[in-house]
PDB file of C-alpha atoms and ligand atoms in Angstrom:
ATOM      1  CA  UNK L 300       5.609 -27.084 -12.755  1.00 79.00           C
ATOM      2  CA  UNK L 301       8.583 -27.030 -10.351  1.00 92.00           C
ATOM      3  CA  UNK L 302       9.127 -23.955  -8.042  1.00 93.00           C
ATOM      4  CA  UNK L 303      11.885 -21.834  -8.914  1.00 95.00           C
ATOM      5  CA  UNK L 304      12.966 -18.900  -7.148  1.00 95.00           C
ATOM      6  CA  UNK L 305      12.695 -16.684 -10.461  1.00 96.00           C
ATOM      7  CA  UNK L 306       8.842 -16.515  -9.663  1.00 97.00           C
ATOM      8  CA  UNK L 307       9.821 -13.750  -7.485  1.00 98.00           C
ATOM      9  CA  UNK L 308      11.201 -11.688 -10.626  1.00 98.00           C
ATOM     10  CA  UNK L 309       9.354  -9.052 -11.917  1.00 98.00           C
ATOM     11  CA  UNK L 310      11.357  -8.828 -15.125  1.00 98.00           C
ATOM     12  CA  UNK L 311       9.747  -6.676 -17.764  1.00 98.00           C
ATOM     13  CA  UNK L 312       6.641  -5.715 -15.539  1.00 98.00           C
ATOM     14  CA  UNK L 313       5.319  -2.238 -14.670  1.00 99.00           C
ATOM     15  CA  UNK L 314       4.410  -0.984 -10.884  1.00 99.00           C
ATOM     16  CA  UNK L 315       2.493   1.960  -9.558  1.00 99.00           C
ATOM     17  CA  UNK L 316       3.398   2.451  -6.233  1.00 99.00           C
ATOM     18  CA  UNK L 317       1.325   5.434  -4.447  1.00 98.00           C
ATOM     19  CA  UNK L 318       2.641   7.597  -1.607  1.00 98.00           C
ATOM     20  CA  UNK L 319       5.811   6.524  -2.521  1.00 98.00           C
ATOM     21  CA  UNK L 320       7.181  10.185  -2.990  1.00 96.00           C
ATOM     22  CA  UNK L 321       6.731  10.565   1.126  1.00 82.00           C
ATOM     23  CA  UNK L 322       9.765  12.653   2.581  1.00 72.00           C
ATOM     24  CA  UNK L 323      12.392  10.475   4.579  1.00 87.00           C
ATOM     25  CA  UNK L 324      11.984   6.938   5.088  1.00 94.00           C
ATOM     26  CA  UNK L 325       8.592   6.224   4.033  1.00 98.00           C
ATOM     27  CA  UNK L 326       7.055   2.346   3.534  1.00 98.00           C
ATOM     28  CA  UNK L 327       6.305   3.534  -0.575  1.00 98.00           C
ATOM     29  CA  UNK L 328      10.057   4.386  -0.746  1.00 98.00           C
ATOM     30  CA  UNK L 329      10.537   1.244   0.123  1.00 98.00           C
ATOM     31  CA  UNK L 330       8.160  -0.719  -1.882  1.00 98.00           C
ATOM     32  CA  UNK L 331       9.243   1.313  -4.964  1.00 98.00           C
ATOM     33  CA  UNK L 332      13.227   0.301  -4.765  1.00 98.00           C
ATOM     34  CA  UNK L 333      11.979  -3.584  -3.472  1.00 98.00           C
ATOM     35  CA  UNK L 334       9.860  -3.717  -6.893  1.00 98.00           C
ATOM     36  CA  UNK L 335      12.446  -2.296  -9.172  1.00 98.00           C
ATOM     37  CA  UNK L 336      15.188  -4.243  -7.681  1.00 98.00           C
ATOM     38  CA  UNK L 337      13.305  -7.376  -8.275  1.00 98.00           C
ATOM     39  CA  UNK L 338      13.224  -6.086 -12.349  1.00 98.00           C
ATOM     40  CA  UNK L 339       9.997  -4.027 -12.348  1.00 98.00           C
ATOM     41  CA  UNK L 340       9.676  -0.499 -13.976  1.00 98.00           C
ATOM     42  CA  UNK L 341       8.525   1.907 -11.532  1.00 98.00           C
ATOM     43  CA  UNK L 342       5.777   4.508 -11.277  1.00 99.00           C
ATOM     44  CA  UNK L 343       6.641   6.217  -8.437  1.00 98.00           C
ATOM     45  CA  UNK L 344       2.940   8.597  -7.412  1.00 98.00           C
ATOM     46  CA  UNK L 345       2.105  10.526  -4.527  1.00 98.00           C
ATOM     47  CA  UNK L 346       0.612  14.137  -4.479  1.00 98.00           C
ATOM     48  CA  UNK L 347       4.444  15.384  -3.269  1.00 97.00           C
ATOM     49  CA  UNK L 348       5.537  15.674  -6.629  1.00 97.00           C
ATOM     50  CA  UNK L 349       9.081  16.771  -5.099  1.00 97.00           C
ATOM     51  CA  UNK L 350       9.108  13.237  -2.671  1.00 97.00           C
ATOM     52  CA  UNK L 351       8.346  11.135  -6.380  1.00 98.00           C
ATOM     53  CA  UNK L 352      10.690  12.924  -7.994  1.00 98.00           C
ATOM     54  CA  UNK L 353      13.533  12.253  -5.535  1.00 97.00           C
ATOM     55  CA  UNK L 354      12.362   8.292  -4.872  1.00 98.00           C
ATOM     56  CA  UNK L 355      12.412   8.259  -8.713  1.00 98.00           C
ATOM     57  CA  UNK L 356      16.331   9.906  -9.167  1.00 97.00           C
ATOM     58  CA  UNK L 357      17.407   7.593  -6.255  1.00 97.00           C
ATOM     59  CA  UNK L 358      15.835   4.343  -8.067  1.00 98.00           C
ATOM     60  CA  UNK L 359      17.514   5.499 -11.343  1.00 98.00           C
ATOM     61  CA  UNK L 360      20.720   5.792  -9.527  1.00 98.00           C
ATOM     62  CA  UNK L 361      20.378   1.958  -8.399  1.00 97.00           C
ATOM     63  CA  UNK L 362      20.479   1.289 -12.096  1.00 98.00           C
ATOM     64  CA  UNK L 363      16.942   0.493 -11.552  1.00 98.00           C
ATOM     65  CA  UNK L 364      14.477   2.080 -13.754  1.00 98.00           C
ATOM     66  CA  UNK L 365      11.640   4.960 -12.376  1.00 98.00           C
ATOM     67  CA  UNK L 366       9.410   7.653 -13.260  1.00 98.00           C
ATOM     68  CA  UNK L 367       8.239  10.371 -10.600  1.00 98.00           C
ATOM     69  CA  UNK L 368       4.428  11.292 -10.768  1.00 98.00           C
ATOM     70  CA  UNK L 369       1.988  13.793  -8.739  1.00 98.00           C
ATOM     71  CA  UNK L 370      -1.148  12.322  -8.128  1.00 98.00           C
ATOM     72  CA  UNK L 371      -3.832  13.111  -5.775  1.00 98.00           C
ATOM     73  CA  UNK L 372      -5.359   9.899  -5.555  1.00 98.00           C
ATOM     74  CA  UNK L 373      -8.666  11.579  -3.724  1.00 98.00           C
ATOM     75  CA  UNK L 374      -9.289  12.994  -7.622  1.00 98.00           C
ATOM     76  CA  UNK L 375      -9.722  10.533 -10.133  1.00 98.00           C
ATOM     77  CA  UNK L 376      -8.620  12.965 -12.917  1.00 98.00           C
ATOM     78  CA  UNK L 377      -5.266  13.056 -11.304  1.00 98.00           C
ATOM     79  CA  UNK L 378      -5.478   9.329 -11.243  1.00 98.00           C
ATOM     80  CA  UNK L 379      -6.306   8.929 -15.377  1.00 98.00           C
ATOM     81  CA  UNK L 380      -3.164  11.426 -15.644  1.00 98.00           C
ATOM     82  CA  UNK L 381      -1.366   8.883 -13.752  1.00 98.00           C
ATOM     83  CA  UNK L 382      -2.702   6.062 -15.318  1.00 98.00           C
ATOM     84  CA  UNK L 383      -1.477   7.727 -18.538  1.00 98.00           C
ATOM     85  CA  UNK L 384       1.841   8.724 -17.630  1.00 98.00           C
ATOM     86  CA  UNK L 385       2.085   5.204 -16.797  1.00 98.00           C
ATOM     87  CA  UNK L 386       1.400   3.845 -19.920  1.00 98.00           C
ATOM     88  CA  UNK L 387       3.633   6.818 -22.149  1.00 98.00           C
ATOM     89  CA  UNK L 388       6.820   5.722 -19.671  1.00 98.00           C
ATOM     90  CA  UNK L 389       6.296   1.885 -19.908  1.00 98.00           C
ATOM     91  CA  UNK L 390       3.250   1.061 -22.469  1.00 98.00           C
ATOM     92  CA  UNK L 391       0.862  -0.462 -19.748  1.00 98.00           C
ATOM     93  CA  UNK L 392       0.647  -1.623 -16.515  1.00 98.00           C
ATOM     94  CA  UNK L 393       0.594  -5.159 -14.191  1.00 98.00           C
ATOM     95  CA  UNK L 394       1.070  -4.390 -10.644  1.00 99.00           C
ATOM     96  CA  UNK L 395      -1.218  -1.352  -8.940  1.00 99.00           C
ATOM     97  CA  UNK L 396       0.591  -0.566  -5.230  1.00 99.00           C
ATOM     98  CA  UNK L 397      -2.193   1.008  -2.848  1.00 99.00           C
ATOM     99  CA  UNK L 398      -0.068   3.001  -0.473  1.00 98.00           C
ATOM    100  CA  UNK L 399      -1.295   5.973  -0.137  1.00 98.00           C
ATOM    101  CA  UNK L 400      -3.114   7.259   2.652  1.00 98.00           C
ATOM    102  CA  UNK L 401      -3.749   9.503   5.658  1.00 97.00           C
ATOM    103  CA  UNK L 402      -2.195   8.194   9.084  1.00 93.00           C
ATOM    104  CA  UNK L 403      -0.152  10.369  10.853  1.00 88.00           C
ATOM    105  CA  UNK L 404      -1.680  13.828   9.737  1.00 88.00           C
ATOM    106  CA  UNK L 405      -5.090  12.792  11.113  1.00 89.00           C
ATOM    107  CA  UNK L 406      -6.479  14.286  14.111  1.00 86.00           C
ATOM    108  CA  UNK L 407      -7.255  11.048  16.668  1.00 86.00           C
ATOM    109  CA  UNK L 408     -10.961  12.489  17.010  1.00 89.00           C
ATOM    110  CA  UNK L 409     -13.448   9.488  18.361  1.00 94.00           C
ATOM    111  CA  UNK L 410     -16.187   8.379  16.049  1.00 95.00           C
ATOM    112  CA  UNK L 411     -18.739  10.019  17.984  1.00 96.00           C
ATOM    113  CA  UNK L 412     -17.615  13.298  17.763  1.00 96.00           C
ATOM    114  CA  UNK L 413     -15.550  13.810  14.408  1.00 96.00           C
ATOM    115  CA  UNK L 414     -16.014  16.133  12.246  1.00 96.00           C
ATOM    116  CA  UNK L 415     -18.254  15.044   9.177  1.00 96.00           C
ATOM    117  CA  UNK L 416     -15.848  17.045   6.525  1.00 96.00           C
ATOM    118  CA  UNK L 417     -12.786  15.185   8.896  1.00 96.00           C
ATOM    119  CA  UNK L 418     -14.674  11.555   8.173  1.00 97.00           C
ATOM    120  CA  UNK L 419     -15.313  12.764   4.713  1.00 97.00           C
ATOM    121  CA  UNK L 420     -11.256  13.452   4.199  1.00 97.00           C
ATOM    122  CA  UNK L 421      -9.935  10.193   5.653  1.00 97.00           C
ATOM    123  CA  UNK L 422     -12.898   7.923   3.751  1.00 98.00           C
ATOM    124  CA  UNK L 423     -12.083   9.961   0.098  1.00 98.00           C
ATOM    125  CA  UNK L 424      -8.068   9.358   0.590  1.00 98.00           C
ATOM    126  CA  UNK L 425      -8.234   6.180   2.332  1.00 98.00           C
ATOM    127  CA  UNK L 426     -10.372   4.214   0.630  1.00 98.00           C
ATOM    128  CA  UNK L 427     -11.710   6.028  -2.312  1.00 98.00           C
ATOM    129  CA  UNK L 428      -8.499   6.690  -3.219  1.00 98.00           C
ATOM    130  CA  UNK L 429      -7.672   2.863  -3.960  1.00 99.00           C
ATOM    131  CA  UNK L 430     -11.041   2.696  -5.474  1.00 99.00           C
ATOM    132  CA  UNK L 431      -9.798   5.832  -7.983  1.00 99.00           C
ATOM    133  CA  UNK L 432      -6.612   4.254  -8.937  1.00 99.00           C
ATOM    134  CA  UNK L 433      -8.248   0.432  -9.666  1.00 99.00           C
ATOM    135  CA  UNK L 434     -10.640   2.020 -12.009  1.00 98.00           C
ATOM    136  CA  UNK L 435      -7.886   3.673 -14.012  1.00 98.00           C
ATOM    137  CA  UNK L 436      -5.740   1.272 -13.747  1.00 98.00           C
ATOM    138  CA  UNK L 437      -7.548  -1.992 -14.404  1.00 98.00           C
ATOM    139  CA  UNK L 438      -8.438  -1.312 -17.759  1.00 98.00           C
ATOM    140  CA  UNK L 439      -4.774  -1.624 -18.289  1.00 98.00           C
ATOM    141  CA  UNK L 440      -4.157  -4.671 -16.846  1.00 98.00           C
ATOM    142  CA  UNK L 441      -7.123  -6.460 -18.791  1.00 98.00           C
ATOM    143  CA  UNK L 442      -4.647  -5.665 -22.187  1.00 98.00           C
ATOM    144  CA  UNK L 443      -1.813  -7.028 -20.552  1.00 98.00           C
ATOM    145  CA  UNK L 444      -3.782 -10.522 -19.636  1.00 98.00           C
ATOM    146  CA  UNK L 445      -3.923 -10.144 -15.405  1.00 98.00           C
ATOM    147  CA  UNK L 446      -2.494  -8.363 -13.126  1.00 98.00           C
ATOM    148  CA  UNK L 447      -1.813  -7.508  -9.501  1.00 99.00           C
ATOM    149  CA  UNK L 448      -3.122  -5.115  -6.769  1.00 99.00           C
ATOM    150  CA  UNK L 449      -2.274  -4.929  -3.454  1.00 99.00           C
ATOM    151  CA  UNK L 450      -3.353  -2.792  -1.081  1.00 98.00           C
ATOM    152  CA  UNK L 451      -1.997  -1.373   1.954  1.00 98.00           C
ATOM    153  CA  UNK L 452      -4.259  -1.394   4.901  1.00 98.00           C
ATOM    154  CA  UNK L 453      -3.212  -1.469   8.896  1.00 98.00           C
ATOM    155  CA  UNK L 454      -3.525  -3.651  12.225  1.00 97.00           C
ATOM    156  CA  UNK L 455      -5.035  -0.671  13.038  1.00 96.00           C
ATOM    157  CA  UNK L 456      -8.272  -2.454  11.380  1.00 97.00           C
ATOM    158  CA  UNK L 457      -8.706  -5.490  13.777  1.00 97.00           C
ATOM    159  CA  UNK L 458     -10.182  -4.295  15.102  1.00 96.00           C
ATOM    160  CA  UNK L 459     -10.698  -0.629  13.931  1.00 95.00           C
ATOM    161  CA  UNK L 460      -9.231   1.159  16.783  1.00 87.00           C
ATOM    162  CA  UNK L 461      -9.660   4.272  15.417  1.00 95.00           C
ATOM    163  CA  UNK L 462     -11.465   6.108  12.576  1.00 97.00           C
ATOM    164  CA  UNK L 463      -8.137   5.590  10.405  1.00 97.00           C
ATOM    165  CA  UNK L 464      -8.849   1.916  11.376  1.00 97.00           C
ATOM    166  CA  UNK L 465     -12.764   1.898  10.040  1.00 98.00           C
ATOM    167  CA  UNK L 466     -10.700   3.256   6.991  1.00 98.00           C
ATOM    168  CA  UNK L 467      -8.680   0.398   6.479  1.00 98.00           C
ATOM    169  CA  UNK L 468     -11.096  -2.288   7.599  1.00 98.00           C
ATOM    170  CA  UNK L 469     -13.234  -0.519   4.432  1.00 98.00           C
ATOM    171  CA  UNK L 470      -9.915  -1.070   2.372  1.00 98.00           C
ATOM    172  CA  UNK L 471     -10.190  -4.671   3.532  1.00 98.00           C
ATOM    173  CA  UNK L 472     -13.551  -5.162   2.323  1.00 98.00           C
ATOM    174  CA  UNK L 473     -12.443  -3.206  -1.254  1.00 98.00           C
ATOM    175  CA  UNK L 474      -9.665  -5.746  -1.197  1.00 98.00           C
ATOM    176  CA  UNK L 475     -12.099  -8.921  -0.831  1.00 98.00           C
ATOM    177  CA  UNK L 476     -15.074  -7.795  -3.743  1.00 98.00           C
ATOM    178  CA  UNK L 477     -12.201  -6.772  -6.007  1.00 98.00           C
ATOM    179  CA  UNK L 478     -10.531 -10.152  -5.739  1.00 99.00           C
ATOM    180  CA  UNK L 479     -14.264 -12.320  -6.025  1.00 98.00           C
ATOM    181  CA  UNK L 480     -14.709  -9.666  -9.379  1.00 98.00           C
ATOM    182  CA  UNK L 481     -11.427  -9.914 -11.348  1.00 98.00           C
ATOM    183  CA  UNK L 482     -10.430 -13.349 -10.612  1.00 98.00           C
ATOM    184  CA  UNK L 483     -11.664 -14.565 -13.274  1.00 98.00           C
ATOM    185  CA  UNK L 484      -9.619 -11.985 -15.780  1.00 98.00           C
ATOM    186  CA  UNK L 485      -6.403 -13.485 -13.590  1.00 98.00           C
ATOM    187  CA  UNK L 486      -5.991 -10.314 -11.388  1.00 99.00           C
ATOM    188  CA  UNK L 487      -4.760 -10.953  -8.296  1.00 99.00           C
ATOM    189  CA  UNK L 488      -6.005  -8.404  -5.019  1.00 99.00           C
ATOM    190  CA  UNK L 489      -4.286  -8.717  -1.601  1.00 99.00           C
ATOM    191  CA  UNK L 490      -3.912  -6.746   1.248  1.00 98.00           C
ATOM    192  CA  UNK L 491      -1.049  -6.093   2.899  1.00 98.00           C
ATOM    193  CA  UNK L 492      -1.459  -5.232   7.245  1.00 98.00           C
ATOM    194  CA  UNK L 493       1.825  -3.926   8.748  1.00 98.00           C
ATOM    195  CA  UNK L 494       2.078  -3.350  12.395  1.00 98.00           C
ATOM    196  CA  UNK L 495       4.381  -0.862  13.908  1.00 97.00           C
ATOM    197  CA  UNK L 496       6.275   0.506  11.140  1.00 97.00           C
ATOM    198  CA  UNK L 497      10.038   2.872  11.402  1.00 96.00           C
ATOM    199  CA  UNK L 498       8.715   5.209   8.490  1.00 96.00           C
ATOM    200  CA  UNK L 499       9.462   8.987   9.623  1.00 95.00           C
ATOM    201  CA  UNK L 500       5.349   8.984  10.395  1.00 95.00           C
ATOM    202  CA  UNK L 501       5.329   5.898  12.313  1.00 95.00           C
ATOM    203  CA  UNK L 502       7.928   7.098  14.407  1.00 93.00           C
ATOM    204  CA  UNK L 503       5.897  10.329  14.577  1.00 92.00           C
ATOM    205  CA  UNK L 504       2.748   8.688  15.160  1.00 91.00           C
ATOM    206  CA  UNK L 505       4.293   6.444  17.871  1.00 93.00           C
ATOM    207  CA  UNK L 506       7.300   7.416  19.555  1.00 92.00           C
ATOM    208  CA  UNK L 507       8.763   5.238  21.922  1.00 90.00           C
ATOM    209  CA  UNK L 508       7.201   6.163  24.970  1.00 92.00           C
ATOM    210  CA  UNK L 509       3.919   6.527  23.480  1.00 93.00           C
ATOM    211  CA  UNK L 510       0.276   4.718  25.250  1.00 92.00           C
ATOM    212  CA  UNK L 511       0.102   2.692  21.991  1.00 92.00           C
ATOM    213  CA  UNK L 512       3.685   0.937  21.950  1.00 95.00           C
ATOM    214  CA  UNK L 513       2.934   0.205  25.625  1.00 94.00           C
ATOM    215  CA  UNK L 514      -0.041  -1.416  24.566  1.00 93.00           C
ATOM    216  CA  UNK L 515       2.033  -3.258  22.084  1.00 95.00           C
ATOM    217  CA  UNK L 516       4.302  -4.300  23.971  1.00 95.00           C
ATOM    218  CA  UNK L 517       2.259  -6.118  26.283  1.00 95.00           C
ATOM    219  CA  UNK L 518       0.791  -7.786  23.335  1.00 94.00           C
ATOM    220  CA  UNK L 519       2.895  -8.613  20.296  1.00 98.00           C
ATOM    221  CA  UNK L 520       4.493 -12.006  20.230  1.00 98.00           C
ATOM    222  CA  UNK L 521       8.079 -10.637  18.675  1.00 97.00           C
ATOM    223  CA  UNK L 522       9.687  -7.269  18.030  1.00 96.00           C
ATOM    224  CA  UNK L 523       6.992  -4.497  18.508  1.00 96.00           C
ATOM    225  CA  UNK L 524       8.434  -2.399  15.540  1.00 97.00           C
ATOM    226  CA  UNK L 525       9.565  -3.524  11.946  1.00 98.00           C
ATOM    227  CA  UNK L 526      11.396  -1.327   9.192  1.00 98.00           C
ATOM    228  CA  UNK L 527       9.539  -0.651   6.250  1.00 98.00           C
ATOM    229  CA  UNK L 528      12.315  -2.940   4.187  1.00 98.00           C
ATOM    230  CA  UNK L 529      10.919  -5.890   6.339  1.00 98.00           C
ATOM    231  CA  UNK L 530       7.140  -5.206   4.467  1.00 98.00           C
ATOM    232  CA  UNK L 531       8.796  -5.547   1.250  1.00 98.00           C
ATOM    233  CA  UNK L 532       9.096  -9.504   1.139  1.00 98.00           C
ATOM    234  CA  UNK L 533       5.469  -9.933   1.526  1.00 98.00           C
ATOM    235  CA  UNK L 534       4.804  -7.327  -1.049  1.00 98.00           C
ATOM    236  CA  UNK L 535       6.888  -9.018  -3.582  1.00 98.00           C
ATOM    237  CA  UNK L 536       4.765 -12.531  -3.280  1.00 98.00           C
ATOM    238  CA  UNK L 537       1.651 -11.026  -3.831  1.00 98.00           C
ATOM    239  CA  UNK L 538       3.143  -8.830  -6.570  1.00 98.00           C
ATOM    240  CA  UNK L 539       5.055 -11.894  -8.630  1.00 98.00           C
ATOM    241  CA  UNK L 540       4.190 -15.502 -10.273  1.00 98.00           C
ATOM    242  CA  UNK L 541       5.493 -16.720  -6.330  1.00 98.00           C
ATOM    243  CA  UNK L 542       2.056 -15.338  -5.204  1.00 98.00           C
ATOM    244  CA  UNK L 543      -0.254 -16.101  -8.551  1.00 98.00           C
ATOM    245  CA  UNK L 544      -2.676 -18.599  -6.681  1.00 98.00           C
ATOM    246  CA  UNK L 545      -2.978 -16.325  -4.021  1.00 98.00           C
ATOM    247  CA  UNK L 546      -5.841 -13.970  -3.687  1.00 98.00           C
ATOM    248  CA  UNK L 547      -8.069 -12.369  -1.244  1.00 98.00           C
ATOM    249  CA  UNK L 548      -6.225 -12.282   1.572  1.00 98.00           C
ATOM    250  CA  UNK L 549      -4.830  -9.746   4.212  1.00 98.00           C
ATOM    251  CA  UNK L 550      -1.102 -10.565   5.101  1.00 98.00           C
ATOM    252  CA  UNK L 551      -0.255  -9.567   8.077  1.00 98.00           C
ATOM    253  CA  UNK L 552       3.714  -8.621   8.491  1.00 98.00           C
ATOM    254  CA  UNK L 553       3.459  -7.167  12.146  1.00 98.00           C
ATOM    255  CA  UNK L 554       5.429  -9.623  14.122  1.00 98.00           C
ATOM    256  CA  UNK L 555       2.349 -11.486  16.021  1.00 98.00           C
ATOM    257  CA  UNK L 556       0.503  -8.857  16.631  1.00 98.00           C
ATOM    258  CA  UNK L 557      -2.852 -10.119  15.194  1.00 97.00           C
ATOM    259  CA  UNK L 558      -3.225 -12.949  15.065  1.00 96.00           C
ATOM    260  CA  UNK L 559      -6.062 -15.429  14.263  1.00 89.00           C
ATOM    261  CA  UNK L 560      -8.166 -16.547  16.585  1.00 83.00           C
TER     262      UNK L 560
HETATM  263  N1  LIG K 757       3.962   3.470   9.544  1.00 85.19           N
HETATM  264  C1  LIG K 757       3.140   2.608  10.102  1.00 85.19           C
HETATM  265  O1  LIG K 757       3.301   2.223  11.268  1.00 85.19           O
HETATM  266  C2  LIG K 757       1.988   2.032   9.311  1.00 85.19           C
HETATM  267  C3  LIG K 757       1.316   0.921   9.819  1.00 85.19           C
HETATM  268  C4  LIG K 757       0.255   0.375   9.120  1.00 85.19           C
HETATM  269  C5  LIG K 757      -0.113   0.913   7.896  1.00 85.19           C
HETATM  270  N2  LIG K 757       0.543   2.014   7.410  1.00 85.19           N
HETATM  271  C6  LIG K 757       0.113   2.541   6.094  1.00 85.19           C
HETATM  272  O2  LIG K 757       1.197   2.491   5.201  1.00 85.19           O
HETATM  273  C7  LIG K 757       1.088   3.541   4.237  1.00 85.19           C
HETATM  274  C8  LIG K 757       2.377   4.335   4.194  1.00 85.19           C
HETATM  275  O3  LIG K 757       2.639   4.843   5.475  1.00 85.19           O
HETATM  276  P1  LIG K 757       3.995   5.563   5.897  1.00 85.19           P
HETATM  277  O4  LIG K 757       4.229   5.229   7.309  1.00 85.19           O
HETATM  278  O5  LIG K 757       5.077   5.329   4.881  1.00 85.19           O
HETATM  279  O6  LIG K 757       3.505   7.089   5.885  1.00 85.19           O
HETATM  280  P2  LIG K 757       3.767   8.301   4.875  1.00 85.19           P
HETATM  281  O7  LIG K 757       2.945   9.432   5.386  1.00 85.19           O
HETATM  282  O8  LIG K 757       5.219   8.507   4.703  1.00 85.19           O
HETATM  283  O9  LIG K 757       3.155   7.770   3.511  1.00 85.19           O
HETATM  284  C9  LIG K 757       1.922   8.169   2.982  1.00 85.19           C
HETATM  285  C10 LIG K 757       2.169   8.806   1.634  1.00 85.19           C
HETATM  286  O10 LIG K 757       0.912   9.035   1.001  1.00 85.19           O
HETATM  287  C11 LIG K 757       1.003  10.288   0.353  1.00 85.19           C
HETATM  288  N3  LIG K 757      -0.347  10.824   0.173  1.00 85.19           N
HETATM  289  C12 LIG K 757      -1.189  11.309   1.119  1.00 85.19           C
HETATM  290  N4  LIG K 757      -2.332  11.727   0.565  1.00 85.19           N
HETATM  291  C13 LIG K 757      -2.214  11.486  -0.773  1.00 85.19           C
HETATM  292  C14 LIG K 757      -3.068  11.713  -1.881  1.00 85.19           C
HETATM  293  N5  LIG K 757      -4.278  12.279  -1.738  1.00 85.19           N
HETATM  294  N6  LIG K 757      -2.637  11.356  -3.113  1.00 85.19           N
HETATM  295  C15 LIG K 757      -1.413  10.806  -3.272  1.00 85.19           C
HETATM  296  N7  LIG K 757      -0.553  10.579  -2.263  1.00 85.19           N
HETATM  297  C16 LIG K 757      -0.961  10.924  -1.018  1.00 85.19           C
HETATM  298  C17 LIG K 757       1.850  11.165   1.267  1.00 85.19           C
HETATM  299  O11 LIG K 757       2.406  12.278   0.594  1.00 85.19           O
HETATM  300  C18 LIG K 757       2.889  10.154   1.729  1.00 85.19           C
HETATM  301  O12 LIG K 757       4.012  10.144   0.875  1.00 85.19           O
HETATM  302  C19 LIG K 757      -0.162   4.347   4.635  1.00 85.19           C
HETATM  303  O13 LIG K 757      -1.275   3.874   3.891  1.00 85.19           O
HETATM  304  C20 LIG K 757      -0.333   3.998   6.109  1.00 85.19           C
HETATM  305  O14 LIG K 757      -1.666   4.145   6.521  1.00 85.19           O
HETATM  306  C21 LIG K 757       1.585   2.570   8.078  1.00 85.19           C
END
């Protein structure tokens, strides 16, 4: 079968996107208009119901289509609700967006002395969360044949720098038993690793003078910092036929800053 660039069309598919509803420029805002743009109907989650709402309208505008959703991905009743919403908008699902999760709100505490309900928070959003929304979510794939899921993890994880990074590097390992369960049933499970991001809580996280895009700098082979538009290419291989033999894997969009040994 030739290669055409269609594969990257996502024509007649349906996308959850989580945390896409974040205030501002967010990476979710961005994966939400890249996936409708490219033809997908859009779930657009994330436990600002107000944010979804908004990324929704603004996708609608494009002459894209969107729904806005509140979700708390940390409660998997919230995440059937979602899962249904999903199906009354669009009748099912194919493509399950990860992207959702604690980073700039956490306290940097150090392993050893963190705060067990603190560890408890980050582990139930950051990784159970993902867990939540693949077990509503692939049900509804399995009746549409395959699907994708992507999930958004972090350099941060290699190696985990951080507790948010022991987070992530567990969202890795989701990422790799997911893939080695549902290949078979032709779902697809990737991991997506940006570096340095321009969303508002990058920029928070990190502002220019900060230790960390020192550290960078000393480090990373081209431009320390992307825009969350520049994650969206990557996303839309994993997320279309372009990507369908490709599973497993972490892609790192971070302009050399891991790289492989
Ligand atoms: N910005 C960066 O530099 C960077 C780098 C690597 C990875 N990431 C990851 O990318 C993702 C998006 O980051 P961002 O920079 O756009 O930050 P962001 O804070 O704008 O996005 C996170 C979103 O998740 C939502 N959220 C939080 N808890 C939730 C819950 N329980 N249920 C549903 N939604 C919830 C928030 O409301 C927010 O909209 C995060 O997973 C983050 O860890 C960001």
């Amino acid at each position: 079968m030739a290669f055409t660039h269609e594969q990257f069309r996502l024509d007649g598919k349906v996308a959850v996107v989580t945390g896409a509803g974040g205030r501002g420029n967010s990476i979710g805002r961005a994966y939400a208009l890249g996936l409708a743009a490219a033809g997908a109907s859009v779930v657009v989650a994330d436990i600002n119901a107000d944010g979804a709402a908004a990324v929704a309208d603004e996708i609608n505008g494009g002459g894209w289509r969107a729904i806005g959703v509140r979700v708390d991905i940390a409660d998997p009743v919230s995440v059937r609700e979602m899962a249904t919403a999903a199906l009354a908008a669009y009748g099912g699902v194919d493509i399950l967006v990860n992207n959702a999760g604690l980073m700039a709100e956490l306290k940097s505490e150090r392993a050893v002395d963190i705060a067990l309900d603190d560890w408890n928070r980050v582990m139930t959003v950051n990784v159970t969360g993902a867990l939540n929304c693949a077990q509503a979510i692939v049900p509804l794939m399995r009746v549409r044949g395959g699907g994708k899921i992507v999930n958004q993890v972090s350099g941060g994880a290699f190696p985990a720098i951080s507790v948010y990074g022991i987070s992530k590097l567990a969202l890795v390992g989701l990422t790799t038993t997911l893939a080695r369960q549902l290949g078979r049933e032709n779902i697809n499970v990737n991991a997506i690793a940006p570096g340095n991001t321009t969303s508002d809580a990058g920029r928070q996280l990190t502002p220019d003078d900060s230790p960390f895009i020192k550290f960078l700098e000393a480090s990373v082979a081209m431009r320390v910092r992307g825009a969350p538009e520049e994650l969206v290419g990557a996303l839309l291989l994993l997320c279309s036929d372009a990507g369908a033999w490709i599973t497993g894997q972490v892609i790192h969009v971070d302009g050399g800053w891991v790289l492989r040994p």
